Amino acid sequence: MEPITHGLSGAIIACTLPRSSRTWWFPLWAALTAMIPDVDVFFVRSPVDYIEFHRGITHSLAGGWVLALGCALVLVMFAHVRLKPHRLGEPPSPRPWSLMGGWSMAYLLILHHIFLDCMNSYGTQVFLPFSDYRVRWNALFIVDPLLLFPLAIGLLWGRARRGVMAGLLLWTILYPLGALGGRLALQDRLAADLEVPAATTTSADALHPEPALYLVPDAFTPFHWKVILSPDEEAWKVAGYTPGRGRPTQWTRFAKPAPDLWLHLGEQDGIFQIYERFAAFPAVDSVIALNGAGEQGETEYTFSDLRFGSTIPFVDAIQTRRSGKEAVFRIQARIAGNDRLEAVRFVTMPGAGGDTGWQPPTPD
């Protein structure tokens, strides 16, 4: 999820506690703690770093436990400082937090962050440093108004009522779980309507993609979804799907990368190895012949991941394009006529590192 939803969730969790357990600044501490796993973006130095390390160790169960200790130390330090009463007359907490109590509270906030991020399609490496497996439950879009607006409105007008805060906290748990259950049910029903198998995983094997139907979040999920259909080994079909309006009728076709080429590029370049591990639904965007044919010529390939971009045109234009060009998690390769990789370029949005420019391959 985006950071604002995480911060609001943290403040609401804080407001569910008795007043004797919190000072006026405690919700602010809780909001910042709930956002702290996203600190990893400040250590990104390149677009490749972003896809390799974002939602990495700071979003893992082990890394979150360490982060929670640092946040708890801040809480304990402030709790032992005699602060002036809040301007509304609320006194500081008479009972300072212990280190273990603060650590548990901070870890709870971070676990809530991890839980929400697992509901997206990006992928969260919750088992680092033991495994880099990415958990993606494909239930919520990165910005979800049904989470963001109720939390913001409730915190603004109902923060003094613990019952309201407890209800909103319950909403941040039950609504994502409901969206996950809804996705699974819709996916099975749509697969039955289209007479194709429903996917049993949340990503496809690029080298051996089985025929299957996948449902992934799009803008305005759960009212609108993206359908990714794998009808054969050569192509994907993508369409928008609004429940209640019948099966999709307009599909966009995308070629799948040839398994031999996909494997060959990974063998020649470390960036491609990282991208291959990251991509859930790799597709060939374009193939352009450069500098003639034969061994002296080059071919430029552009690959993308079908998770990204929207089936709603105006959302896609806002989310994925810069200066009219696609710019979200795309990797390009220039291959000489003798199948030698000459150069690699990885492109994404400025907030995710930007553009590496063309670089010579660097085998891992």
Tab-separated table of C-alpha atoms in Angstrom:
chain	number	residue	atom	x	y	z
A	1	MET	CA	0.000	0.000	0.000
A	2	GLU	CA	1.050	3.620	-0.310
A	3	PRO	CA	2.570	5.202	2.838
A	4	ILE	CA	-0.434	7.358	3.803
A	5	THR	CA	-2.665	4.332	4.367
A	6	HIS	CA	0.047	2.734	6.494
A	7	GLY	CA	0.448	5.888	8.566
A	8	LEU	CA	-3.290	6.273	9.127
A	9	SER	CA	-3.544	2.617	10.134
A	10	GLY	CA	-0.771	3.072	12.696
A	11	ALA	CA	-2.430	6.135	14.222
A	12	ILE	CA	-5.749	4.293	14.469
A	13	ILE	CA	-4.128	1.331	16.204
A	14	ALA	CA	-2.656	3.777	18.731
A	15	CYS	CA	-6.037	5.396	19.336
A	16	THR	CA	-7.608	2.059	20.249
A	17	LEU	CA	-5.479	1.963	23.427
A	18	PRO	CA	-6.711	3.450	26.727
A	19	ARG	CA	-5.739	7.064	27.303
A	20	SER	CA	-3.674	6.000	30.301
A	21	SER	CA	-1.370	4.151	27.865
A	22	ARG	CA	-0.709	7.033	25.485
A	23	THR	CA	0.265	10.669	25.388
A	24	TRP	CA	-0.879	13.151	22.784
A	25	TRP	CA	2.173	12.379	20.606
A	26	PHE	CA	1.752	8.588	20.762
A	27	PRO	CA	-0.461	8.339	17.608
A	28	LEU	CA	2.207	10.266	15.702
A	29	TRP	CA	4.880	7.801	16.846
A	30	ALA	CA	2.612	4.904	15.868
A	31	ALA	CA	1.966	6.399	12.412
A	32	LEU	CA	5.690	6.817	11.741
A	33	THR	CA	6.423	3.315	13.029
A	34	ALA	CA	3.743	1.839	10.778
A	35	MET	CA	5.426	3.583	7.829
A	36	ILE	CA	9.019	2.711	8.764
A	37	PRO	CA	9.393	-0.421	6.576
A	38	ASP	CA	9.225	1.846	3.515
A	39	VAL	CA	12.484	3.464	4.627
A	40	ASP	CA	14.147	1.073	2.183
A	41	VAL	CA	13.308	3.434	-0.714
A	42	PHE	CA	15.841	5.931	0.651
A	43	PHE	CA	18.639	3.419	0.059
A	44	VAL	CA	17.763	2.849	-3.592
A	45	ARG	CA	20.525	4.034	-5.901
A	46	SER	CA	19.221	2.662	-9.194
A	47	PRO	CA	16.065	1.211	-10.758
A	48	VAL	CA	17.571	-2.261	-10.358
A	49	ASP	CA	18.087	-1.658	-6.634
A	50	TYR	CA	14.406	-0.772	-6.391
A	51	ILE	CA	13.078	-4.066	-7.736
A	52	GLU	CA	15.699	-6.056	-5.835
A	53	PHE	CA	15.500	-4.383	-2.401
A	54	HIS	CA	12.160	-2.544	-2.077
A	55	ARG	CA	9.819	-4.620	0.074
A	56	GLY	CA	12.865	-6.612	1.058
A	57	ILE	CA	14.532	-7.008	4.443
A	58	THR	CA	12.675	-4.096	6.069
A	59	HIS	CA	9.404	-5.806	5.115
A	60	SER	CA	10.405	-9.229	6.412
A	61	LEU	CA	9.398	-10.828	9.691
A	62	ALA	CA	13.013	-10.838	10.877
A	63	GLY	CA	13.900	-7.367	9.618
A	64	GLY	CA	10.707	-5.897	11.038
A	65	TRP	CA	11.591	-7.316	14.438
A	66	VAL	CA	14.900	-5.409	14.380
A	67	LEU	CA	13.234	-2.221	13.118
A	68	ALA	CA	10.709	-2.503	15.934
A	69	LEU	CA	13.487	-2.429	18.519
A	70	GLY	CA	14.764	0.895	17.191
A	71	CYS	CA	11.248	2.349	17.209
A	72	ALA	CA	10.701	1.060	20.761
A	73	LEU	CA	13.843	2.802	21.979
A	74	VAL	CA	12.473	6.089	20.625
A	75	LEU	CA	9.138	5.450	22.349
A	76	VAL	CA	10.752	4.649	25.698
A	77	MET	CA	12.983	7.703	25.489
A	78	PHE	CA	10.056	10.055	24.846
A	79	ALA	CA	7.815	8.335	27.376
A	80	HIS	CA	10.317	9.093	30.138
A	81	VAL	CA	10.555	12.746	29.207
A	82	ARG	CA	8.224	15.004	31.160
A	83	LEU	CA	6.317	16.732	28.354
A	84	LYS	CA	4.105	19.748	28.725
A	85	PRO	CA	0.360	19.029	28.591
A	86	HIS	CA	-1.246	19.099	25.197
A	87	ARG	CA	-3.020	22.343	24.356
A	88	LEU	CA	-6.376	20.545	24.622
A	89	GLY	CA	-5.568	19.654	28.231
A	90	GLU	CA	-4.562	16.020	27.746
A	91	PRO	CA	-1.726	15.219	30.203
A	92	PRO	CA	1.292	13.070	29.416
A	93	SER	CA	0.990	9.371	30.166
A	94	PRO	CA	1.515	8.644	33.861
A	95	ARG	CA	2.804	5.163	33.032
A	96	PRO	CA	5.937	5.135	30.828
A	97	TRP	CA	6.330	2.337	28.315
A	98	SER	CA	8.769	-0.471	29.117
A	99	LEU	CA	11.210	-1.567	26.435
A	100	MET	CA	9.489	-4.929	25.954
A	101	GLY	CA	6.052	-3.316	25.833
A	102	GLY	CA	7.186	-0.729	23.309
A	103	TRP	CA	8.982	-3.389	21.256
A	104	SER	CA	5.836	-5.518	21.091
A	105	MET	CA	3.737	-2.510	20.135
A	106	ALA	CA	6.161	-1.443	17.402
A	107	TYR	CA	6.375	-4.969	15.995
A	108	LEU	CA	2.575	-5.168	15.880
A	109	LEU	CA	2.477	-1.960	13.832
A	110	ILE	CA	5.134	-3.264	11.437
A	111	LEU	CA	3.371	-6.621	11.058
A	112	HIS	CA	0.220	-4.722	10.096
A	113	HIS	CA	2.243	-2.902	7.412
A	114	ILE	CA	3.566	-6.235	6.081
A	115	PHE	CA	0.065	-7.731	6.080
A	116	LEU	CA	-1.328	-4.901	3.943
A	117	ASP	CA	1.603	-5.001	1.519
A	118	CYS	CA	1.143	-8.733	0.994
A	119	MET	CA	-2.342	-7.925	-0.305
A	120	ASN	CA	-0.871	-6.135	-3.367
A	121	SER	CA	0.564	-7.712	-6.515
A	122	TYR	CA	4.069	-6.190	-6.218
A	123	GLY	CA	5.436	-8.900	-3.929
A	124	THR	CA	6.754	-8.695	-0.356
A	125	GLN	CA	9.804	-10.710	0.707
A	126	VAL	CA	8.560	-11.592	4.174
A	127	PHE	CA	10.954	-14.526	4.719
A	128	LEU	CA	14.282	-12.714	4.211
A	129	PRO	CA	17.110	-13.383	4.960
A	130	PHE	CA	16.181	-17.070	4.657
A	131	SER	CA	14.251	-16.910	1.387
A	132	ASP	CA	13.590	-14.214	-1.245
A	133	TYR	CA	10.163	-15.645	-2.084
A	134	ARG	CA	7.710	-12.820	-2.790
A	135	VAL	CA	4.270	-13.044	-1.187
A	136	ARG	CA	1.626	-11.457	-3.399
A	137	TRP	CA	-2.041	-12.135	-2.710
A	138	ASN	CA	-3.379	-9.912	-5.516
A	139	ALA	CA	-6.295	-8.583	-3.485
A	140	LEU	CA	-5.810	-4.786	-3.289
A	141	PHE	CA	-4.559	-2.073	-5.636
A	142	ILE	CA	-1.656	0.025	-4.380
A	143	VAL	CA	-4.060	2.914	-3.623
A	144	ASP	CA	-7.390	1.705	-2.271
A	145	PRO	CA	-10.045	4.382	-1.582
A	146	LEU	CA	-12.051	1.931	0.534
A	147	LEU	CA	-9.142	1.866	2.973
A	148	LEU	CA	-7.700	5.342	2.600
A	149	PHE	CA	-10.852	7.472	2.907
A	150	PRO	CA	-12.558	5.687	5.828
A	151	LEU	CA	-9.317	5.772	7.823
A	152	ALA	CA	-8.716	9.457	7.099
A	153	ILE	CA	-12.299	10.510	7.873
A	154	GLY	CA	-12.548	8.324	10.950
A	155	LEU	CA	-9.262	9.580	12.379
A	156	LEU	CA	-10.216	13.189	11.732
A	157	TRP	CA	-13.643	13.065	13.376
A	158	GLY	CA	-13.666	9.983	15.591
A	159	ARG	CA	-10.213	9.710	17.150
A	160	ALA	CA	-11.603	10.471	20.627
A	161	ARG	CA	-13.901	7.430	20.449
A	162	ARG	CA	-12.136	4.129	21.037
A	163	GLY	CA	-15.099	2.186	19.643
A	164	VAL	CA	-14.818	3.976	16.307
A	165	MET	CA	-11.065	3.374	16.231
A	166	ALA	CA	-11.500	-0.311	17.061
A	167	GLY	CA	-14.047	-0.622	14.252
A	168	LEU	CA	-11.666	0.988	11.766
A	169	LEU	CA	-8.833	-1.267	12.914
A	170	LEU	CA	-11.056	-4.277	12.329
A	171	TRP	CA	-11.869	-2.871	8.866
A	172	THR	CA	-8.150	-2.778	7.946
A	173	ILE	CA	-8.038	-6.526	8.581
A	174	LEU	CA	-11.420	-7.836	7.459
A	175	TYR	CA	-11.704	-5.737	4.284
A	176	PRO	CA	-8.394	-6.993	2.761
A	177	LEU	CA	-9.266	-10.569	3.709
A	178	GLY	CA	-12.709	-10.108	2.154
A	179	ALA	CA	-11.126	-8.710	-1.020
A	180	LEU	CA	-8.827	-11.748	-1.148
A	181	GLY	CA	-11.756	-14.135	-0.785
A	182	GLY	CA	-13.688	-12.174	-3.386
A	183	ARG	CA	-10.805	-12.402	-5.849
A	184	LEU	CA	-10.558	-16.151	-5.485
A	185	ALA	CA	-14.302	-16.580	-5.964
A	186	LEU	CA	-14.412	-14.238	-8.982
A	187	GLN	CA	-11.372	-15.892	-10.519
A	188	ASP	CA	-12.928	-19.359	-10.249
A	189	ARG	CA	-16.259	-18.166	-11.628
A	190	LEU	CA	-14.708	-16.288	-14.546
A	191	ALA	CA	-12.436	-19.220	-15.375
A	192	ALA	CA	-15.467	-21.506	-15.466
A	193	ASP	CA	-17.321	-19.060	-17.758
A	194	LEU	CA	-14.353	-18.911	-20.145
A	195	GLU	CA	-13.715	-22.666	-19.836
A	196	VAL	CA	-10.086	-22.316	-18.814
A	197	PRO	CA	-8.326	-23.479	-15.633
A	198	ALA	CA	-8.207	-21.013	-12.731
A	199	ALA	CA	-4.657	-20.254	-11.630
A	200	THR	CA	-3.457	-21.927	-8.443
A	201	THR	CA	-0.558	-19.473	-8.021
A	202	THR	CA	-0.253	-15.680	-8.143
A	203	SER	CA	2.395	-15.578	-10.892
A	204	ALA	CA	3.307	-17.595	-13.973
A	205	ASP	CA	6.437	-19.549	-14.813
A	206	ALA	CA	8.028	-17.598	-17.669
A	207	LEU	CA	9.755	-20.682	-19.074
A	208	HIS	CA	6.826	-23.094	-18.718
A	209	PRO	CA	3.598	-21.057	-18.531
A	210	GLU	CA	0.603	-23.325	-18.119
A	211	PRO	CA	-2.817	-22.405	-19.556
A	212	ALA	CA	-4.589	-20.542	-16.762
A	213	LEU	CA	-6.611	-17.458	-15.840
A	214	TYR	CA	-5.249	-14.963	-13.307
A	215	LEU	CA	-7.114	-12.102	-11.655
A	216	VAL	CA	-4.912	-9.238	-10.418
A	217	PRO	CA	-5.751	-5.825	-8.918
A	218	ASP	CA	-6.415	-2.867	-11.160
A	219	ALA	CA	-7.469	0.672	-10.297
A	220	PHE	CA	-10.795	0.652	-8.401
A	221	THR	CA	-10.459	-2.943	-7.245
A	222	PRO	CA	-12.630	-4.662	-5.942
A	223	PHE	CA	-15.075	-3.087	-8.435
A	224	HIS	CA	-12.683	-3.533	-11.354
A	225	TRP	CA	-9.965	-6.118	-11.975
A	226	LYS	CA	-7.377	-7.016	-14.575
A	227	VAL	CA	-7.698	-10.450	-16.156
A	228	ILE	CA	-4.512	-12.091	-17.431
A	229	LEU	CA	-5.200	-15.174	-19.518
A	230	SER	CA	-2.526	-17.653	-20.541
A	231	PRO	CA	-4.212	-19.580	-23.370
A	232	ASP	CA	-1.029	-21.185	-24.755
A	233	GLU	CA	2.769	-21.056	-24.600
A	234	GLU	CA	3.121	-18.157	-27.028
A	235	ALA	CA	0.874	-15.335	-25.818
A	236	TRP	CA	-0.962	-13.614	-22.993
A	237	LYS	CA	-4.402	-12.043	-23.296
A	238	VAL	CA	-5.302	-9.108	-21.024
A	239	ALA	CA	-8.662	-7.450	-20.375
A	240	GLY	CA	-10.457	-5.393	-17.765
A	241	TYR	CA	-13.211	-7.071	-15.775
A	242	THR	CA	-16.051	-5.460	-13.833
A	243	PRO	CA	-18.051	-7.991	-11.810
A	244	GLY	CA	-21.694	-8.079	-12.815
A	245	ARG	CA	-21.091	-6.956	-16.411
A	246	GLY	CA	-20.410	-10.350	-17.903
A	247	ARG	CA	-17.240	-11.900	-19.222
A	248	PRO	CA	-14.623	-9.722	-20.989
A	249	THR	CA	-15.042	-9.460	-24.757
A	250	GLN	CA	-12.150	-7.171	-25.738
A	251	TRP	CA	-8.699	-8.642	-25.171
A	252	THR	CA	-5.217	-7.241	-25.802
A	253	ARG	CA	-2.666	-9.795	-26.913
A	254	PHE	CA	0.947	-9.797	-25.698
A	255	ALA	CA	3.655	-12.189	-26.848
A	256	LYS	CA	5.485	-14.238	-24.244
A	257	PRO	CA	9.286	-14.230	-24.323
A	258	ALA	CA	10.738	-17.269	-26.018
A	259	PRO	CA	12.052	-19.561	-23.250
A	260	ASP	CA	15.453	-20.008	-24.909
A	261	LEU	CA	15.913	-16.241	-25.344
A	262	TRP	CA	14.707	-15.489	-21.798
A	263	LEU	CA	17.152	-18.001	-20.315
A	264	HIS	CA	19.984	-16.859	-22.598
A	265	LEU	CA	19.637	-13.212	-21.536
A	266	GLY	CA	19.763	-14.150	-17.871
A	267	GLU	CA	22.942	-16.123	-18.439
A	268	GLN	CA	24.628	-13.076	-19.979
A	269	ASP	CA	23.555	-10.297	-17.626
A	270	GLY	CA	22.956	-9.883	-13.885
A	271	ILE	CA	20.256	-7.227	-14.378
A	272	PHE	CA	18.222	-9.693	-16.417
A	273	GLN	CA	18.603	-12.293	-13.689
A	274	ILE	CA	17.132	-9.850	-11.171
A	275	TYR	CA	14.302	-8.906	-13.541
A	276	GLU	CA	13.490	-12.543	-14.288
A	277	ARG	CA	13.100	-13.247	-10.563
A	278	PHE	CA	10.943	-10.136	-10.159
A	279	ALA	CA	8.592	-10.467	-13.140
A	280	ALA	CA	5.314	-12.313	-12.568
A	281	PHE	CA	3.875	-12.104	-16.111
A	282	PRO	CA	6.742	-11.235	-18.508
A	283	ALA	CA	5.756	-10.090	-21.985
A	284	VAL	CA	7.463	-8.856	-25.166
A	285	ASP	CA	6.431	-5.267	-25.868
A	286	SER	CA	8.386	-4.743	-29.068
A	287	VAL	CA	11.083	-6.193	-31.330
A	288	ILE	CA	12.947	-3.675	-33.507
A	289	ALA	CA	15.647	-4.435	-36.091
A	290	LEU	CA	18.616	-2.029	-35.911
A	291	ASN	CA	21.565	-1.438	-38.260
A	292	GLY	CA	20.537	-3.917	-40.933
A	293	ALA	CA	20.500	-7.692	-40.864
A	294	GLY	CA	23.073	-10.450	-40.450
A	295	GLU	CA	25.841	-10.624	-37.878
A	296	GLN	CA	26.456	-6.870	-38.129
A	297	GLY	CA	22.850	-6.025	-37.327
A	298	GLU	CA	21.191	-5.731	-33.933
A	299	THR	CA	17.734	-6.476	-32.595
A	300	GLU	CA	16.249	-4.417	-29.761
A	301	TYR	CA	13.800	-6.212	-27.473
A	302	THR	CA	11.576	-4.521	-24.895
A	303	PHE	CA	10.058	-6.648	-22.127
A	304	SER	CA	7.461	-5.689	-19.517
A	305	ASP	CA	5.508	-7.227	-16.644
A	306	LEU	CA	1.740	-7.346	-17.182
A	307	ARG	CA	1.023	-6.725	-13.503
A	308	PHE	CA	1.778	-3.060	-14.115
A	309	GLY	CA	-0.331	-0.629	-16.082
A	310	SER	CA	-4.101	-0.388	-16.054
A	311	THR	CA	-6.888	-1.572	-18.334
A	312	ILE	CA	-8.537	1.814	-17.688
A	313	PRO	CA	-6.977	4.206	-20.250
A	314	PHE	CA	-6.836	7.404	-18.179
A	315	VAL	CA	-5.403	5.547	-15.180
A	316	ASP	CA	-2.815	3.862	-17.391
A	317	ALA	CA	-1.762	7.243	-18.784
A	318	ILE	CA	-1.244	8.623	-15.271
A	319	GLN	CA	0.348	5.549	-13.764
A	320	THR	CA	2.677	4.232	-16.436
A	321	ARG	CA	3.538	6.909	-18.997
A	322	ARG	CA	6.025	9.746	-19.153
A	323	SER	CA	6.157	11.944	-22.276
A	324	GLY	CA	3.813	9.508	-23.984
A	325	LYS	CA	6.072	6.486	-23.484
A	326	GLU	CA	5.627	3.451	-21.265
A	327	ALA	CA	7.904	3.793	-18.236
A	328	VAL	CA	7.056	1.175	-15.631
A	329	PHE	CA	9.449	-1.715	-14.935
A	330	ARG	CA	10.541	-2.285	-18.537
A	331	ILE	CA	13.807	-3.890	-19.523
A	332	GLN	CA	15.404	-3.615	-22.958
A	333	ALA	CA	18.110	-5.657	-24.638
A	334	ARG	CA	20.147	-5.109	-27.793
A	335	ILE	CA	21.285	-8.399	-29.277
A	336	ALA	CA	23.805	-8.728	-32.072
A	337	GLY	CA	23.259	-10.975	-35.067
A	338	ASN	CA	25.362	-13.682	-33.451
A	339	ASP	CA	22.992	-13.755	-30.414
A	340	ARG	CA	25.457	-11.855	-28.244
A	341	LEU	CA	23.924	-9.411	-25.764
A	342	GLU	CA	25.390	-5.991	-26.530
A	343	ALA	CA	23.596	-3.660	-24.122
A	344	VAL	CA	20.880	-3.593	-21.450
A	345	ARG	CA	18.591	-0.791	-20.283
A	346	PHE	CA	16.113	-0.834	-17.402
A	347	VAL	CA	13.436	1.872	-17.244
A	348	THR	CA	10.875	2.751	-14.607
A	349	MET	CA	9.322	5.789	-12.913
A	350	PRO	CA	11.564	8.472	-11.340
A	351	GLY	CA	10.332	7.551	-7.856
A	352	ALA	CA	11.523	3.991	-8.421
A	353	GLY	CA	14.971	4.880	-9.700
A	354	GLY	CA	14.289	6.183	-13.203
A	355	ASP	CA	16.372	5.020	-16.156
A	356	THR	CA	19.701	3.161	-16.089
A	357	GLY	CA	20.497	4.137	-19.675
A	358	TRP	CA	22.117	1.659	-22.018
A	359	GLN	CA	24.834	-0.353	-20.273
A	360	PRO	CA	27.120	-3.209	-21.338
A	361	PRO	CA	26.064	-6.582	-19.932
A	362	THR	CA	27.521	-7.550	-16.563
A	363	PRO	CA	27.370	-11.305	-15.984
A	364	ASP	CA	26.691	-12.208	-12.376
